[in-house]
Amino acid sequence: MKELEQGLLMQPWAWLQLAENSLMVKAFITKQGYALLVSDLQQVWHEEVDASVVSQRAKELNKRLTAPPAAFLCHLDDLLCPLLKDTTFPSEATFTCDHVAEALILRVRSELSGLPFYWNFHCIPASPSLVSQHLVRPLMGMSLALQCQVRELATLLRMKDLEIQDYQESGAVLSRDRLKTEPFEENSFLEQFMVEKLPEACSVGNGRPFVTNLQSLYMAVTRQEIQVRQEHLGTEDLQPSSSASPPGAENQLVNQPKELISSAPSLSVPEKESTGTSGSRQRPQLSKVKRKKLRGLFS
């Protein structure tokens, strides 16, 4: 699996409200390109580009700015990722979207070193395999996980009922009648849930409940699927590559100075640290980034 594909799969969904458009969005940006997935619950759109496409599009949309592709990618990461993590975050950019034929164009306008900066994400309909990978299979995995969780909770309730029964047979008396409960009957509970709770519980709406409440489980399921896939490939190939660091560890956005040149005096852009990194800012090095060990599901 390519770096951008796997990196995008491991990202959570975010909810984005643009005027009358409610969108579910996930993005993964590195110094070599980006991948973007957008859905309005009716369709799914996707764009994946490398540094050469970024460079060409930046020249077309920002004729006064000249910079390495990694510099523009750093700026897009600065604009997009905080917004996706927190929709109340005061974004420095303006986002709009347009439907052009079957495509979706997400337009971004901001400033870069005092000059206007424009960017268009050209998203085309996602392939069925991509929809399956990011939605169908994870949602099936989440459903199975939640079903297993319900069974475990039902077992725990039955054990609690037996414990209460033992107390009662030993002469224990409940001091407060309002705390009294009936023995748990799983079938009756499920029937009552289907009638009384299901309509409200399965109200998808604009996708916001899914984004708000279930992303931890979504990411856990996708990580588990990636881990199983890597172990399977490692068993087939019988090569030590299965224990290598996760794809993208070396290519994640690194500290990148951005020298912007225009017809006016040259402009410099502050150095950008990679997403998820910490520590003092340093100038970029050509040496390889230290590999990280593959992390487990709940590590």
Short mmCIF file of C-alpha atoms in Angstrom, two decimals:
data_model
loop_
_atom_site.label_atom_id
_atom_site.label_comp_id
_atom_site.label_asym_id
_atom_site.label_seq_id
_atom_site.Cartn_x
_atom_site.Cartn_y
_atom_site.Cartn_z
CA MET A 1 0.00 0.00 0.00
CA LYS A 2 1.37 3.38 -0.94
CA GLU A 3 2.25 5.93 1.72
CA LEU A 4 -0.57 8.35 0.95
CA GLU A 5 -3.16 5.57 0.75
CA GLN A 6 -2.23 4.10 4.11
CA GLY A 7 -1.78 7.50 5.73
CA LEU A 8 -5.24 8.59 4.59
CA LEU A 9 -6.83 5.37 5.83
CA MET A 10 -5.46 5.96 9.33
CA GLN A 11 -6.94 9.47 9.55
CA PRO A 12 -10.24 10.15 11.33
CA TRP A 13 -13.21 11.71 9.57
CA ALA A 14 -13.95 15.35 10.29
CA TRP A 15 -17.16 17.30 9.80
CA LEU A 16 -17.04 20.52 7.77
CA GLN A 17 -19.90 22.95 7.24
CA LEU A 18 -19.44 25.14 4.16
CA ALA A 19 -22.44 27.39 3.60
CA GLU A 20 -25.22 24.93 2.69
CA ASN A 21 -22.85 22.00 2.23
CA SER A 22 -22.29 19.56 5.10
CA LEU A 23 -19.24 17.44 4.35
CA MET A 24 -17.29 14.62 5.92
CA VAL A 25 -13.61 15.11 5.17
CA LYS A 26 -10.33 13.33 5.86
CA ALA A 27 -6.90 14.41 4.65
CA PHE A 28 -3.28 13.29 4.80
CA ILE A 29 -0.47 15.66 3.77
CA THR A 30 3.25 14.94 3.49
CA LYS A 31 6.16 16.80 1.90
CA GLN A 32 5.67 14.68 -1.23
CA GLY A 33 1.95 15.20 -1.82
CA TYR A 34 -1.50 14.85 -0.27
CA ALA A 35 -4.59 12.67 -0.34
CA LEU A 36 -8.09 13.99 0.34
CA LEU A 37 -11.43 12.19 0.75
CA VAL A 38 -14.75 14.07 0.87
CA SER A 39 -18.33 12.84 1.23
CA ASP A 40 -21.75 14.46 1.54
CA LEU A 41 -23.33 11.06 2.37
CA GLN A 42 -24.63 10.91 -1.19
CA GLN A 43 -21.33 10.68 -3.03
CA VAL A 44 -17.65 10.27 -2.20
CA TRP A 45 -14.88 12.27 -3.91
CA HIS A 46 -11.15 11.78 -3.83
CA GLU A 47 -7.95 13.50 -4.87
CA GLU A 48 -4.38 12.28 -4.58
CA VAL A 49 -1.51 14.33 -6.03
CA ASP A 50 2.27 14.31 -5.86
CA ALA A 51 4.74 17.17 -5.60
CA SER A 52 4.90 17.76 -9.37
CA VAL A 53 1.15 18.39 -9.57
CA VAL A 54 1.33 20.67 -6.53
CA SER A 55 4.10 22.68 -8.16
CA GLN A 56 2.23 23.08 -11.44
CA ARG A 57 -1.09 24.02 -9.82
CA ALA A 58 0.61 26.48 -7.49
CA LYS A 59 2.15 28.26 -10.50
CA GLU A 60 -1.24 28.49 -12.20
CA LEU A 61 -3.09 29.85 -9.16
CA ASN A 62 -0.36 31.94 -7.52
CA LYS A 63 1.72 33.60 -10.20
CA ARG A 64 3.38 36.00 -7.76
CA LEU A 65 4.64 33.22 -5.49
CA THR A 66 7.48 30.84 -6.21
CA ALA A 67 8.46 28.14 -3.73
CA PRO A 68 9.29 24.44 -3.52
CA PRO A 69 6.23 22.14 -3.53
CA ALA A 70 6.96 21.17 0.08
CA ALA A 71 6.50 24.81 1.11
CA PHE A 72 2.98 24.96 -0.35
CA LEU A 73 2.17 21.57 1.17
CA CYS A 74 3.26 22.85 4.58
CA HIS A 75 0.98 25.86 4.19
CA LEU A 76 -1.98 23.68 3.16
CA ASP A 77 -1.33 21.50 6.18
CA ASP A 78 -1.35 24.59 8.40
CA LEU A 79 -4.71 25.66 6.98
CA LEU A 80 -6.56 22.39 6.68
CA CYS A 81 -5.53 20.17 9.57
CA PRO A 82 -6.42 22.51 12.47
CA LEU A 83 -9.81 23.14 10.88
CA LEU A 84 -10.53 19.42 10.57
CA LYS A 85 -9.50 18.78 14.16
CA ASP A 86 -11.71 21.54 15.56
CA THR A 87 -14.48 23.15 13.51
CA THR A 88 -14.61 26.03 16.02
CA PHE A 89 -10.96 26.81 15.30
CA PRO A 90 -10.65 30.37 13.92
CA SER A 91 -9.36 29.51 10.47
CA GLU A 92 -7.13 31.95 8.63
CA ALA A 93 -8.55 30.74 5.32
CA THR A 94 -11.87 30.83 3.50
CA PHE A 95 -13.20 27.51 2.20
CA THR A 96 -15.90 27.11 -0.44
CA CYS A 97 -16.95 24.21 -2.62
CA ASP A 98 -18.51 23.90 -6.07
CA HIS A 99 -19.95 20.96 -7.97
CA VAL A 100 -18.64 20.80 -11.53
CA ALA A 101 -20.22 17.93 -13.45
CA GLU A 102 -19.38 14.87 -11.32
CA ALA A 103 -16.41 16.52 -9.64
CA LEU A 104 -16.20 18.53 -6.43
CA ILE A 105 -13.85 21.52 -6.24
CA LEU A 106 -12.88 22.66 -2.76
CA ARG A 107 -11.49 26.19 -3.00
CA VAL A 108 -9.18 27.73 -0.42
CA ARG A 109 -8.21 31.36 -0.09
CA SER A 110 -5.74 32.66 2.47
CA GLU A 111 -2.63 34.79 2.79
CA LEU A 112 1.00 33.76 2.64
CA SER A 113 3.56 36.32 3.77
CA GLY A 114 1.17 39.15 3.04
CA LEU A 115 0.24 37.94 -0.46
CA PRO A 116 -3.01 36.24 -1.48
CA PHE A 117 -2.75 32.47 -1.67
CA TYR A 118 -5.23 30.35 -3.60
CA TRP A 119 -5.66 26.61 -3.85
CA ASN A 120 -8.22 24.31 -5.47
CA PHE A 121 -8.69 20.68 -4.51
CA HIS A 122 -9.99 18.91 -7.63
CA CYS A 123 -11.84 15.88 -6.27
CA ILE A 124 -13.25 13.26 -8.64
CA PRO A 125 -15.70 10.45 -7.76
CA ALA A 126 -13.96 7.85 -5.63
CA SER A 127 -13.60 4.32 -6.93
CA PRO A 128 -15.74 1.55 -5.38
CA SER A 129 -12.63 -0.05 -3.89
CA LEU A 130 -11.70 3.22 -2.17
CA VAL A 131 -15.22 3.63 -0.75
CA SER A 132 -15.05 0.06 0.52
CA GLN A 133 -11.64 0.63 2.08
CA HIS A 134 -12.57 3.84 3.92
CA LEU A 135 -16.25 3.32 4.70
CA VAL A 136 -17.76 -0.09 4.01
CA ARG A 137 -15.13 -2.33 5.62
CA PRO A 138 -14.45 -0.04 8.63
CA LEU A 139 -18.18 0.36 9.30
CA MET A 140 -18.67 -3.40 9.13
CA GLY A 141 -15.77 -3.87 11.52
CA MET A 142 -17.22 -1.25 13.88
CA SER A 143 -20.62 -2.97 13.80
CA LEU A 144 -19.06 -6.30 14.71
CA ALA A 145 -17.03 -4.68 17.49
CA LEU A 146 -20.12 -2.98 18.94
CA GLN A 147 -22.08 -6.22 18.73
CA CYS A 148 -19.32 -8.00 20.66
CA GLN A 149 -19.37 -5.19 23.20
CA VAL A 150 -23.15 -5.59 23.67
CA ARG A 151 -22.74 -9.32 24.27
CA GLU A 152 -20.05 -8.69 26.87
CA LEU A 153 -22.23 -6.14 28.65
CA ALA A 154 -25.23 -8.50 28.61
CA THR A 155 -23.08 -11.22 30.18
CA LEU A 156 -21.88 -8.78 32.83
CA LEU A 157 -25.48 -7.77 33.66
CA ARG A 158 -26.52 -11.41 34.09
CA MET A 159 -23.59 -11.95 36.45
CA LYS A 160 -24.62 -8.86 38.42
CA ASP A 161 -28.17 -10.22 38.71
CA LEU A 162 -26.80 -13.49 40.11
CA GLU A 163 -24.72 -11.51 42.59
CA ILE A 164 -27.78 -9.53 43.73
CA GLN A 165 -29.79 -12.72 44.02
CA ASP A 166 -27.13 -14.23 46.26
CA TYR A 167 -27.22 -11.15 48.49
CA GLN A 168 -31.00 -11.37 48.75
CA GLU A 169 -30.92 -15.07 49.62
CA SER A 170 -28.42 -14.23 52.33
CA GLY A 171 -30.91 -11.83 53.92
CA ALA A 172 -29.64 -8.55 52.46
CA VAL A 173 -32.31 -5.86 52.09
CA LEU A 174 -32.17 -2.84 49.77
CA SER A 175 -32.10 0.33 51.84
CA ARG A 176 -33.56 2.54 49.08
CA ASP A 177 -36.46 1.21 47.03
CA ARG A 178 -35.79 3.58 44.15
CA LEU A 179 -32.60 1.66 43.38
CA LYS A 180 -34.43 -1.60 42.83
CA THR A 181 -34.16 -3.09 39.32
CA GLU A 182 -35.72 -6.03 37.57
CA PRO A 183 -33.54 -8.95 36.44
CA PHE A 184 -32.07 -8.31 33.02
CA GLU A 185 -33.80 -10.08 30.13
CA GLU A 186 -31.75 -9.67 26.96
CA ASN A 187 -34.49 -10.52 24.45
CA SER A 188 -36.99 -8.15 26.06
CA PHE A 189 -34.38 -5.41 26.19
CA LEU A 190 -33.55 -5.81 22.48
CA GLU A 191 -37.21 -5.80 21.47
CA GLN A 192 -37.87 -2.65 23.49
CA PHE A 193 -34.76 -0.99 22.06
CA MET A 194 -35.89 -1.69 18.49
CA VAL A 195 -39.24 -0.06 19.13
CA GLU A 196 -38.34 2.87 21.36
CA LYS A 197 -34.69 3.76 20.79
CA LEU A 198 -33.73 2.64 17.29
CA PRO A 199 -35.30 5.54 15.32
CA GLU A 200 -33.33 8.09 17.28
CA ALA A 201 -30.17 6.00 17.63
CA CYS A 202 -29.72 5.41 13.90
CA SER A 203 -30.47 8.97 12.80
CA VAL A 204 -27.46 9.66 10.57
CA GLY A 205 -28.37 13.26 9.82
CA ASN A 206 -25.53 15.08 8.08
CA GLY A 207 -22.87 12.72 9.39
CA ARG A 208 -21.93 14.80 12.39
CA PRO A 209 -22.99 12.21 15.04
CA PHE A 210 -20.73 9.62 13.39
CA VAL A 211 -17.81 12.06 13.25
CA THR A 212 -18.33 13.30 16.80
CA ASN A 213 -18.92 10.04 18.65
CA LEU A 214 -17.29 7.17 16.78
CA GLN A 215 -13.91 8.26 15.46
CA SER A 216 -11.90 6.55 18.20
CA LEU A 217 -13.50 3.24 17.28
CA TYR A 218 -13.14 3.99 13.56
CA MET A 219 -9.39 4.57 13.88
CA ALA A 220 -8.95 1.52 16.09
CA VAL A 221 -10.66 -0.66 13.48
CA THR A 222 -8.65 0.76 10.57
CA ARG A 223 -5.36 0.35 12.48
CA GLN A 224 -6.27 -3.24 13.25
CA GLU A 225 -7.04 -3.96 9.59
CA ILE A 226 -3.75 -2.42 8.47
CA GLN A 227 -1.83 -4.42 11.07
CA VAL A 228 -3.47 -7.69 10.01
CA ARG A 229 -2.77 -6.90 6.36
CA GLN A 230 0.90 -6.18 7.07
CA GLU A 231 1.28 -9.38 9.08
CA HIS A 232 -0.36 -11.33 6.26
CA LEU A 233 1.95 -9.82 3.65
CA GLY A 234 4.95 -10.46 5.88
CA THR A 235 3.99 -14.13 6.22
CA GLU A 236 3.61 -14.50 2.46
CA ASP A 237 6.85 -12.76 1.55
CA LEU A 238 8.93 -14.19 4.42
CA GLN A 239 10.87 -10.95 4.44
CA PRO A 240 11.85 -8.72 7.37
CA SER A 241 10.08 -5.80 5.68
CA SER A 242 6.96 -6.65 7.69
CA SER A 243 8.68 -5.28 10.78
CA ALA A 244 9.75 -2.06 9.12
CA SER A 245 8.52 1.27 10.31
CA PRO A 246 5.07 2.36 9.04
CA PRO A 247 5.07 3.84 5.55
CA GLY A 248 5.24 7.59 5.76
CA ALA A 249 7.50 7.74 8.81
CA GLU A 250 10.33 9.04 6.63
CA ASN A 251 8.24 11.23 4.38
CA GLN A 252 6.00 13.00 6.89
CA LEU A 253 6.24 16.77 6.70
CA VAL A 254 9.57 17.88 8.18
CA ASN A 255 10.92 21.27 9.10
CA GLN A 256 10.84 23.01 5.76
CA PRO A 257 12.07 26.56 5.15
CA LYS A 258 10.10 28.22 2.43
CA GLU A 259 11.79 30.87 0.33
CA LEU A 260 9.08 32.68 -1.58
CA ILE A 261 10.08 34.84 -4.49
CA SER A 262 7.86 37.26 -6.36
CA SER A 263 8.23 40.19 -8.65
CA ALA A 264 8.45 42.22 -5.44
CA PRO A 265 11.32 41.74 -2.95
CA SER A 266 11.80 38.14 -1.90
CA LEU A 267 9.57 36.79 0.87
CA SER A 268 10.39 34.12 3.40
CA VAL A 269 7.95 31.82 5.07
CA PRO A 270 8.50 30.60 8.65
CA GLU A 271 9.79 27.08 9.06
CA LYS A 272 7.11 24.42 9.39
CA GLU A 273 7.26 21.45 11.68
CA SER A 274 5.75 18.12 10.74
CA THR A 275 2.32 17.12 12.02
CA GLY A 276 2.58 15.22 15.26
CA THR A 277 6.22 16.15 15.96
CA SER A 278 7.47 18.08 18.98
CA GLY A 279 10.59 19.78 20.20
CA SER A 280 12.57 22.74 18.91
CA ARG A 281 12.40 23.73 15.29
CA GLN A 282 15.41 22.79 13.22
CA ARG A 283 16.50 23.39 9.68
CA PRO A 284 15.86 20.49 7.30
CA GLN A 285 18.48 17.77 7.13
CA LEU A 286 19.13 15.46 4.21
CA SER A 287 19.88 12.54 6.47
CA LYS A 288 17.23 9.86 6.90
CA VAL A 289 14.64 10.33 9.57
CA LYS A 290 14.94 7.83 12.40
CA ARG A 291 12.61 4.94 11.79
CA LYS A 292 9.86 4.28 14.32
CA LYS A 293 8.60 0.91 15.43
CA LEU A 294 5.12 -0.12 14.31
CA ARG A 295 2.69 0.73 17.05
CA GLY A 296 0.01 -1.68 18.16
CA LEU A 297 -3.72 -1.08 18.20
CA PHE A 298 -4.02 0.50 21.66
CA SER A 299 -0.40 1.58 22.27
#
